[in-house]
Coordinates of C-alpha atoms and ligand atoms in Angstrom, one line a residue:
M1 CA -21.9 -18.0 -23.8
K2 CA -19.1 -16.7 -25.0
P3 CA -16.0 -16.6 -21.9
T4 CA -15.6 -13.2 -20.0
N5 CA -12.1 -11.9 -20.0
S6 CA -9.7 -14.7 -19.7
T7 CA -6.6 -12.7 -17.2
L8 CA -9.4 -11.0 -14.2
A9 CA -10.9 -14.4 -14.7
Q10 CA -7.7 -16.2 -13.3
Y11 CA -8.2 -13.9 -10.1
G12 CA -10.7 -14.7 -6.9
T13 CA -11.8 -12.5 -4.4
T14 CA -9.3 -10.8 -3.0
I15 CA -8.3 -12.8 0.2
F16 CA -8.6 -9.5 2.5
E17 CA -12.9 -9.7 1.6
V18 CA -12.3 -12.9 2.0
M19 CA -10.8 -12.8 5.1
S20 CA -13.2 -10.7 6.3
R21 CA -16.1 -12.9 5.4
L22 CA -14.6 -15.4 8.5
A23 CA -14.5 -13.1 10.1
R24 CA -17.3 -11.3 10.4
E25 CA -18.9 -15.5 10.3
H26 CA -17.4 -16.1 13.5
G27 CA -17.4 -13.3 15.3
A28 CA -13.5 -13.3 15.1
I29 CA -11.5 -10.0 16.1
N30 CA -10.6 -8.6 12.5
L31 CA -6.2 -8.4 12.5
G32 CA -6.6 -9.1 8.9
Q33 CA -7.6 -6.5 6.1
G34 CA -6.3 -3.2 6.9
F35 CA -7.5 -1.0 7.9
P36 CA -7.5 1.0 11.4
E37 CA -11.0 1.2 13.4
G38 CA -11.1 4.5 14.6
N39 CA -13.3 7.1 12.1
G40 CA -10.5 9.1 11.2
P41 CA -9.4 12.4 11.9
A42 CA -12.2 14.8 13.3
P43 CA -11.3 17.9 11.9
V44 CA -9.9 16.2 8.9
V45 CA -14.3 14.4 9.0
A46 CA -15.6 17.7 9.8
A47 CA -14.2 19.3 7.0
A48 CA -15.9 16.7 5.0
A49 CA -19.2 17.4 6.8
A50 CA -18.7 20.6 5.8
A51 CA -17.6 20.7 2.7
L52 CA -21.5 18.6 1.9
T53 CA -23.4 21.7 2.2
D54 CA -20.4 24.3 1.2
I55 CA -18.7 23.8 -1.8
S56 CA -20.7 22.4 -5.8
N57 CA -21.0 18.8 -5.3
Q58 CA -20.6 18.0 -9.3
Y59 CA -17.6 17.3 -10.6
P60 CA -14.8 18.4 -9.9
P61 CA -12.2 19.3 -12.4
M62 CA -10.4 15.6 -13.5
L63 CA -7.1 16.5 -12.8
G64 CA -9.2 16.9 -8.7
L65 CA -9.6 20.1 -6.7
P66 CA -7.5 23.0 -7.1
E67 CA -6.4 23.2 -3.4
L68 CA -5.7 19.3 -3.2
R69 CA -3.4 19.5 -5.8
Q70 CA -1.9 22.9 -3.9
A71 CA -2.1 20.7 -0.1
V72 CA -0.6 17.8 -2.5
A73 CA 2.8 20.2 -3.8
A74 CA 2.4 22.1 -0.4
H75 CA 3.1 18.3 1.5
D76 CA 5.5 16.7 -0.9
R77 CA 7.8 20.8 -0.3
R78 CA 7.7 20.3 3.5
F79 CA 8.1 16.5 3.4
Y80 CA 11.0 15.7 1.2
G81 CA 12.0 19.5 -0.4
L82 CA 10.7 18.3 -3.5
E83 CA 9.3 21.5 -6.4
V84 CA 6.0 21.2 -7.6
D85 CA 4.2 22.7 -9.9
W86 CA 0.2 22.1 -8.8
A87 CA -1.3 22.4 -11.9
T88 CA 0.9 19.8 -14.0
Q89 CA 2.9 18.0 -12.0
T90 CA 0.0 16.5 -9.1
M91 CA -3.4 14.6 -9.7
V92 CA -6.0 12.8 -7.6
T93 CA -7.2 10.1 -7.8
S94 CA -10.3 7.3 -6.3
G95 CA -7.7 5.8 -4.0
A96 CA -4.4 4.9 -4.7
T97 CA -5.7 1.6 -6.1
E98 CA -7.0 4.1 -9.2
A99 CA -3.6 5.7 -9.7
L100 CA -2.1 2.4 -9.8
A101 CA -4.5 1.1 -12.8
A102 CA -4.4 4.6 -14.6
C103 CA -0.5 5.1 -14.3
L104 CA -0.7 1.4 -15.5
F105 CA -3.0 1.4 -18.9
A106 CA -1.3 5.0 -19.9
L107 CA 2.6 3.0 -19.5
I108 CA 1.9 0.1 -20.5
E109 CA 1.7 -1.4 -24.3
P110 CA 1.2 -5.4 -24.6
G111 CA 5.1 -6.8 -24.6
D112 CA 5.9 -4.4 -22.1
E113 CA 7.7 -5.8 -19.5
V114 CA 6.9 -4.8 -15.5
V115 CA 9.9 -4.9 -13.1
V116 CA 7.6 -6.0 -10.1
I117 CA 8.6 -6.9 -6.1
E118 CA 7.4 -10.2 -4.5
P119 CA 5.3 -10.2 -2.4
L120 CA 2.9 -7.2 -3.8
Y121 CA 0.0 -6.3 -3.1
D122 CA -2.7 -8.1 -4.7
S123 CA -4.2 -5.0 -7.5
Y124 CA -1.0 -5.2 -8.7
L125 CA -0.6 -8.0 -10.9
P126 CA -4.2 -8.2 -12.7
I127 CA -3.4 -4.9 -14.1
I128 CA -0.3 -5.5 -15.6
R129 CA -1.4 -8.4 -17.3
R130 CA -4.6 -6.4 -18.4
A131 CA -2.5 -4.0 -19.8
G132 CA -1.0 -6.4 -21.4
G133 CA 2.4 -6.2 -19.4
I134 CA 4.8 -9.3 -19.2
P135 CA 5.9 -8.9 -15.2
R136 CA 9.2 -9.9 -14.6
S137 CA 9.2 -10.7 -10.5
V138 CA 12.1 -10.3 -7.6
R139 CA 11.2 -11.7 -4.7
L140 CA 12.4 -11.4 -1.2
N141 CA 12.0 -13.7 1.4
P142 CA 11.3 -13.4 5.1
P143 CA 13.2 -12.8 7.8
D144 CA 15.4 -10.1 6.8
W145 CA 13.3 -9.1 2.7
S146 CA 16.2 -8.1 1.6
L147 CA 16.1 -6.9 -2.7
P148 CA 18.8 -9.1 -3.6
E149 CA 20.4 -6.8 -5.8
A150 CA 21.5 -9.6 -8.6
E151 CA 18.3 -10.6 -9.2
L152 CA 17.0 -6.7 -9.7
T153 CA 19.6 -6.4 -12.2
A154 CA 18.4 -9.3 -14.1
A155 CA 15.4 -8.5 -14.1
F156 CA 16.0 -5.1 -16.0
G157 CA 16.5 -5.5 -19.8
P158 CA 15.7 -4.0 -22.8
K159 CA 11.5 -4.5 -23.1
T160 CA 11.3 -3.2 -19.1
K161 CA 8.9 -0.1 -19.4
L162 CA 8.7 0.3 -16.0
I163 CA 9.5 -0.9 -12.3
L164 CA 6.6 -1.2 -9.6
Y165 CA 7.9 -1.1 -6.1
N166 CA 5.5 0.0 -2.4
T167 CA 7.9 1.4 0.3
P168 CA 7.3 0.8 3.7
M169 CA 6.3 -2.2 2.0
N170 CA 2.6 -4.0 2.8
P171 CA 2.5 -7.0 4.0
S172 CA 6.6 -7.2 4.9
A173 CA 6.6 -4.3 7.4
K174 CA 10.4 -3.5 5.3
V175 CA 11.2 0.0 4.5
F176 CA 13.7 0.7 1.1
T177 CA 17.1 1.4 2.0
A178 CA 18.6 4.5 0.8
A179 CA 21.6 2.2 -0.8
E180 CA 18.4 0.3 -2.5
L181 CA 15.8 2.8 -3.8
A182 CA 19.4 4.4 -5.9
L183 CA 19.9 1.0 -7.2
I184 CA 16.5 1.1 -8.9
A185 CA 17.8 4.5 -9.3
R186 CA 20.3 2.9 -12.2
L187 CA 18.4 0.0 -12.8
V188 CA 16.1 2.6 -14.4
Q189 CA 18.3 5.5 -15.8
Q190 CA 20.3 2.8 -17.5
W191 CA 17.4 0.8 -18.9
D192 CA 15.6 4.8 -19.6
C193 CA 12.5 2.6 -18.1
Y194 CA 10.2 4.8 -15.6
A195 CA 9.4 3.9 -11.6
L196 CA 6.0 3.4 -10.1
C197 CA 6.2 4.2 -6.4
D198 CA 3.1 3.6 -4.5
E199 CA 4.0 5.3 -1.6
V200 CA 0.7 4.2 0.3
Y201 CA 2.4 4.2 4.0
E202 CA 4.9 7.5 3.8
H203 CA 3.6 8.4 6.9
I204 CA 4.3 5.7 9.4
L205 CA 7.8 4.8 10.1
F206 CA 9.4 3.4 13.1
D207 CA 12.0 4.3 14.6
G208 CA 12.7 7.0 13.3
R209 CA 12.8 6.1 10.3
Q210 CA 12.9 8.7 7.0
H211 CA 10.2 8.3 4.0
I212 CA 12.8 8.5 0.7
P213 CA 9.9 8.8 -2.5
L214 CA 12.5 7.9 -5.5
L215 CA 11.4 11.1 -6.8
S216 CA 14.0 13.2 -4.7
L217 CA 17.1 11.2 -5.9
P218 CA 18.6 12.1 -9.3
G219 CA 17.8 11.8 -12.1
M220 CA 14.1 10.9 -10.8
A221 CA 11.9 14.1 -12.0
E222 CA 11.5 12.5 -15.4
R223 CA 11.0 9.5 -14.4
A224 CA 9.1 8.5 -11.1
I225 CA 6.0 8.5 -10.6
K226 CA 5.2 8.4 -6.4
I227 CA 1.2 7.7 -5.7
G228 CA 0.0 8.6 -1.8
S229 CA -3.7 7.5 -0.1
A230 CA -5.5 9.2 1.9
G231 CA -7.0 6.3 3.3
K232 CA -3.6 5.3 5.1
T233 CA -2.0 9.3 5.9
F234 CA -5.6 10.1 7.0
S235 CA -6.9 6.2 8.6
L236 CA -10.1 6.3 6.2
T237 CA -9.8 4.1 4.1
G238 CA -13.2 4.3 3.5
W239 CA -13.0 7.2 0.9
K240 CA -10.8 6.1 -1.8
V241 CA -8.5 9.1 -2.5
G242 CA -5.7 9.2 -3.5
Y243 CA -2.7 11.7 -5.8
L244 CA 0.0 11.7 -7.6
T245 CA 3.4 13.1 -8.2
A246 CA 4.5 12.8 -11.9
A247 CA 6.6 14.9 -14.5
P248 CA 4.1 17.0 -16.7
A249 CA 4.4 14.7 -19.1
L250 CA 3.6 11.7 -17.3
I251 CA 0.5 13.3 -15.6
D252 CA -1.0 14.7 -18.6
R253 CA -0.2 10.4 -20.3
I254 CA -2.4 8.4 -16.9
A255 CA -4.8 11.9 -16.8
R256 CA -5.8 9.9 -20.2
A257 CA -6.8 6.8 -18.1
H258 CA -7.9 8.5 -16.1
Q259 CA -10.7 10.1 -18.0
F260 CA -12.2 7.2 -18.8
L261 CA -11.5 4.7 -15.5
V262 CA -13.6 7.3 -13.0
F263 CA -12.9 11.2 -14.2
T264 CA -12.9 12.5 -10.8
T265 CA -13.4 11.8 -7.3
P266 CA -16.8 13.4 -4.3
P267 CA -16.5 16.6 -3.9
N268 CA -16.4 17.3 -0.2
L269 CA -13.2 14.2 0.2
Q270 CA -11.2 15.9 -1.5
A271 CA -11.5 19.6 0.5
A272 CA -11.2 17.3 3.4
V273 CA -8.5 15.8 2.7
A274 CA -6.4 19.2 1.1
A275 CA -7.3 20.5 4.5
G276 CA -5.8 16.9 6.3
L277 CA -2.7 17.3 4.3
N278 CA -2.2 20.9 5.0
Q279 CA -2.5 19.9 9.0
S280 CA 1.2 21.1 11.2
D281 CA 3.3 18.4 12.0
E282 CA 2.2 17.0 15.4
Y283 CA -0.9 15.2 12.9
Y284 CA 2.0 13.5 11.4
T285 CA 4.7 13.2 14.6
G286 CA 1.1 11.7 16.9
L287 CA 0.4 9.4 13.4
I288 CA 3.9 8.0 14.2
D289 CA 3.6 7.9 18.0
E290 CA 0.7 5.7 17.6
M291 CA 0.8 3.7 15.6
Q292 CA 4.6 2.7 16.8
A293 CA 2.9 2.0 20.2
K294 CA 0.0 -0.2 19.0
R295 CA 3.5 -2.1 17.3
D296 CA 4.9 -3.0 20.3
R297 CA 2.6 -3.8 22.3
L298 CA 1.4 -6.6 19.3
A299 CA 4.5 -7.6 18.8
A300 CA 4.6 -7.8 23.4
G301 CA 1.7 -9.2 23.7
L302 CA 2.9 -12.0 21.0
E303 CA 5.8 -12.7 22.3
R304 CA 5.0 -13.2 25.6
C305 CA 3.0 -16.2 23.9
G306 CA 6.3 -17.5 22.5
L307 CA 5.9 -16.8 19.1
G308 CA 8.5 -15.5 16.5
V309 CA 7.4 -11.9 15.3
L310 CA 9.2 -10.1 12.3
P311 CA 10.5 -7.3 12.8
A312 CA 7.7 -4.4 11.2
E313 CA 9.6 -1.1 10.1
G314 CA 6.6 0.7 9.0
T315 CA 2.8 0.1 7.2
Y316 CA 0.9 -0.6 10.4
F317 CA 1.7 -4.5 9.4
L318 CA 3.6 -7.5 11.2
S319 CA 4.0 -10.9 10.9
I320 CA 4.8 -13.7 12.9
D321 CA 6.2 -17.2 11.8
V322 CA 3.9 -20.3 11.5
A323 CA 6.1 -22.7 12.8
S324 CA 6.3 -21.1 15.8
T325 CA 3.1 -21.6 17.4
G326 CA 3.9 -25.1 16.7
F327 CA 0.3 -25.9 14.2
D328 CA 0.6 -28.3 11.1
G329 CA 0.0 -26.3 7.5
T330 CA 0.1 -23.5 6.2
D331 CA 0.1 -19.5 6.4
E332 CA -3.4 -20.3 4.8
A333 CA -4.7 -23.3 6.8
F334 CA -3.1 -21.2 9.8
C335 CA -5.5 -18.0 9.2
R336 CA -8.3 -19.7 8.4
Y337 CA -8.1 -22.2 11.8
L338 CA -7.4 -18.9 13.7
T339 CA -9.8 -17.2 12.6
Q340 CA -12.7 -19.7 13.1
E341 CA -11.0 -21.6 16.7
V342 CA -9.0 -18.6 17.9
G343 CA -11.7 -15.9 17.3
V344 CA -8.5 -13.7 15.5
A345 CA -8.6 -12.8 11.9
A346 CA -5.3 -12.7 10.0
I347 CA -3.7 -12.8 6.1
P348 CA -1.6 -15.9 4.8
V349 CA 1.7 -13.7 3.5
G350 CA 1.7 -16.4 0.7
A351 CA -1.2 -14.5 -0.8
F352 CA 1.5 -11.6 -2.0
Y353 CA 3.1 -14.3 -4.1
A354 CA 1.9 -14.7 -7.2
S355 CA 4.5 -17.7 -7.9
A356 CA 3.7 -21.9 -6.6
A357 CA 6.9 -21.6 -4.1
A358 CA 5.8 -18.9 -2.4
P359 CA 6.8 -19.0 1.8
G360 CA 4.4 -20.4 3.2
G361 CA 5.1 -19.6 6.8
Y362 CA 4.1 -16.2 7.7
A363 CA 0.9 -14.7 8.9
R364 CA 0.1 -11.1 8.7
F365 CA -1.3 -9.1 12.0
C366 CA -3.1 -5.1 11.2
F367 CA -2.5 -3.9 14.9
A368 CA -4.5 -0.4 13.7
K369 CA -6.7 -0.8 16.5
R370 CA -7.5 -0.8 19.8
D371 CA -5.4 -1.3 22.6
E372 CA -8.0 -3.5 24.6
V373 CA -9.0 -5.3 20.8
L374 CA -4.4 -5.1 20.4
D375 CA -4.9 -7.2 24.0
E376 CA -8.7 -9.5 23.5
A377 CA -7.0 -10.9 20.4
V378 CA -3.4 -11.6 22.6
A379 CA -5.5 -13.0 25.2
R380 CA -7.0 -15.6 22.5
I381 CA -3.9 -16.2 21.2
A382 CA -1.8 -17.4 24.3
K383 CA -5.2 -19.5 25.5
R384 CA -4.4 -21.6 22.1
F385 CA -1.0 -21.3 21.6
G386 CA 0.8 -19.7 25.0
R387 CA 3.1 -21.3 26.0
A388 CA 3.2 -19.1 29.6
Ligands
PMP401 N1 -0.6 -0.3 -2.4 C1 -0.3 -0.9 -0.7 C2 0.6 -1.3 -0.8 C3 -2.1 -1.2 0.0 O1 -1.1 -1.8 0.9 C4 -3.4 -0.4 -0.4 C5 -4.1 -0.1 0.7 N2 -5.4 -0.6 0.8 C6 -3.8 0.4 -1.2 C7 -2.2 0.5 -2.7 C8 -4.0 0.8 -1.8 O2 -5.0 2.2 -1.7 P1 -6.2 2.8 -1.7 O3 -7.3 1.8 -0.8 O4 -6.4 4.2 -1.7 O5 -6.8 2.5 -2.8
LIG402 N1 -4.6 -2.7 1.7 C1 -5.3 -4.0 2.8 C2 -4.3 -4.6 3.2 O1 -3.3 -4.8 2.7 C3 -6.4 -4.2 1.7 C4 -6.9 -2.9 0.3 C5 -8.4 -3.9 0.5 O2 -9.2 -4.6 0.9 N2 -8.5 -4.1 -0.5 O3 -5.5 -6.1 4.2

């Protein structure tokens, strides 16, 4: 038989699925794959249920329901002061994952270079490569995850088509600083290219930090594409509703990829996400307060066990230094051991690096869980690794 596509054949099942399966098999508390434990905000879920009977269940417009696109534009104005014309500058996608794929297929010509920042979310590289792009990686390393200016500058060149980055950043929980974003904007202008900004955690930033979309920086209106996700902003990861904001010419091209990938997204979920985005500021501050309290709870619990916890500036993830547990082995071996023997699943941070020499010794936990679940996870870890 002839081989199937060789680019995709290189990739196994994603680490998130692998660890969730292992957690199920061993009855472990799943702090691995990133998903909140609850069932999402009740008014948003109720809006989806009502829309199933109240509005059409047939194909909605290819770019998305007008009410959701208007809500995206209003959201961008409310939080970032962006002037967005909903009819030409927004588009609805089937999750951020589809948004990323549509953008990469729309922008990349075979042989184009794409600057990516490791650690990176697992869908980036396969799609870049499948589109014929050549990734140019810049690595961030724990514990400080700072963006190395010289290396980033060297990664850009005449063949660069775009940079793809993620802030707040999964799995590092880093929030890019204003200076780092200004550097990215400068390089994007200098090399006349685009920026694909994965901002799915835009509403989960801690300790008073403010999210800065690259799109809001001078000179970026025509070049930056902003991606958001209802999965993260409304803790509804199973819905797979995402949204894009970009210049009209870019939306036009991205839509050409989107129409051949999925064409559209379930209408009742779109209507409900519109209601979600239009919620009052209290919803958004409540999300931050809730997640920050959970971060503090898990971090304090792990620190009480004597473990080295890295700072978490945003997202719902935090990482520990495996060496601080006394475990002798790789991050992957540690996460398997923790799942099978201790009953708590985590994700090895090395899985987010493509290069061979990934920093091996860190494990990521998702803290978007009920307090009792976090406490039980800490109790299990304390029993095995605790020094107290
Ligand atoms: N980017 C990052 C950094 C993520 O963590 C996720 C979460 N799965 C996604 C994209 C994909 O989001 P969605 O579920 O909306 O496709
Ligand atoms: N974004 C989630 C994480 O980082 C997982 C997404 C998925 O399972 N595909 O854990």
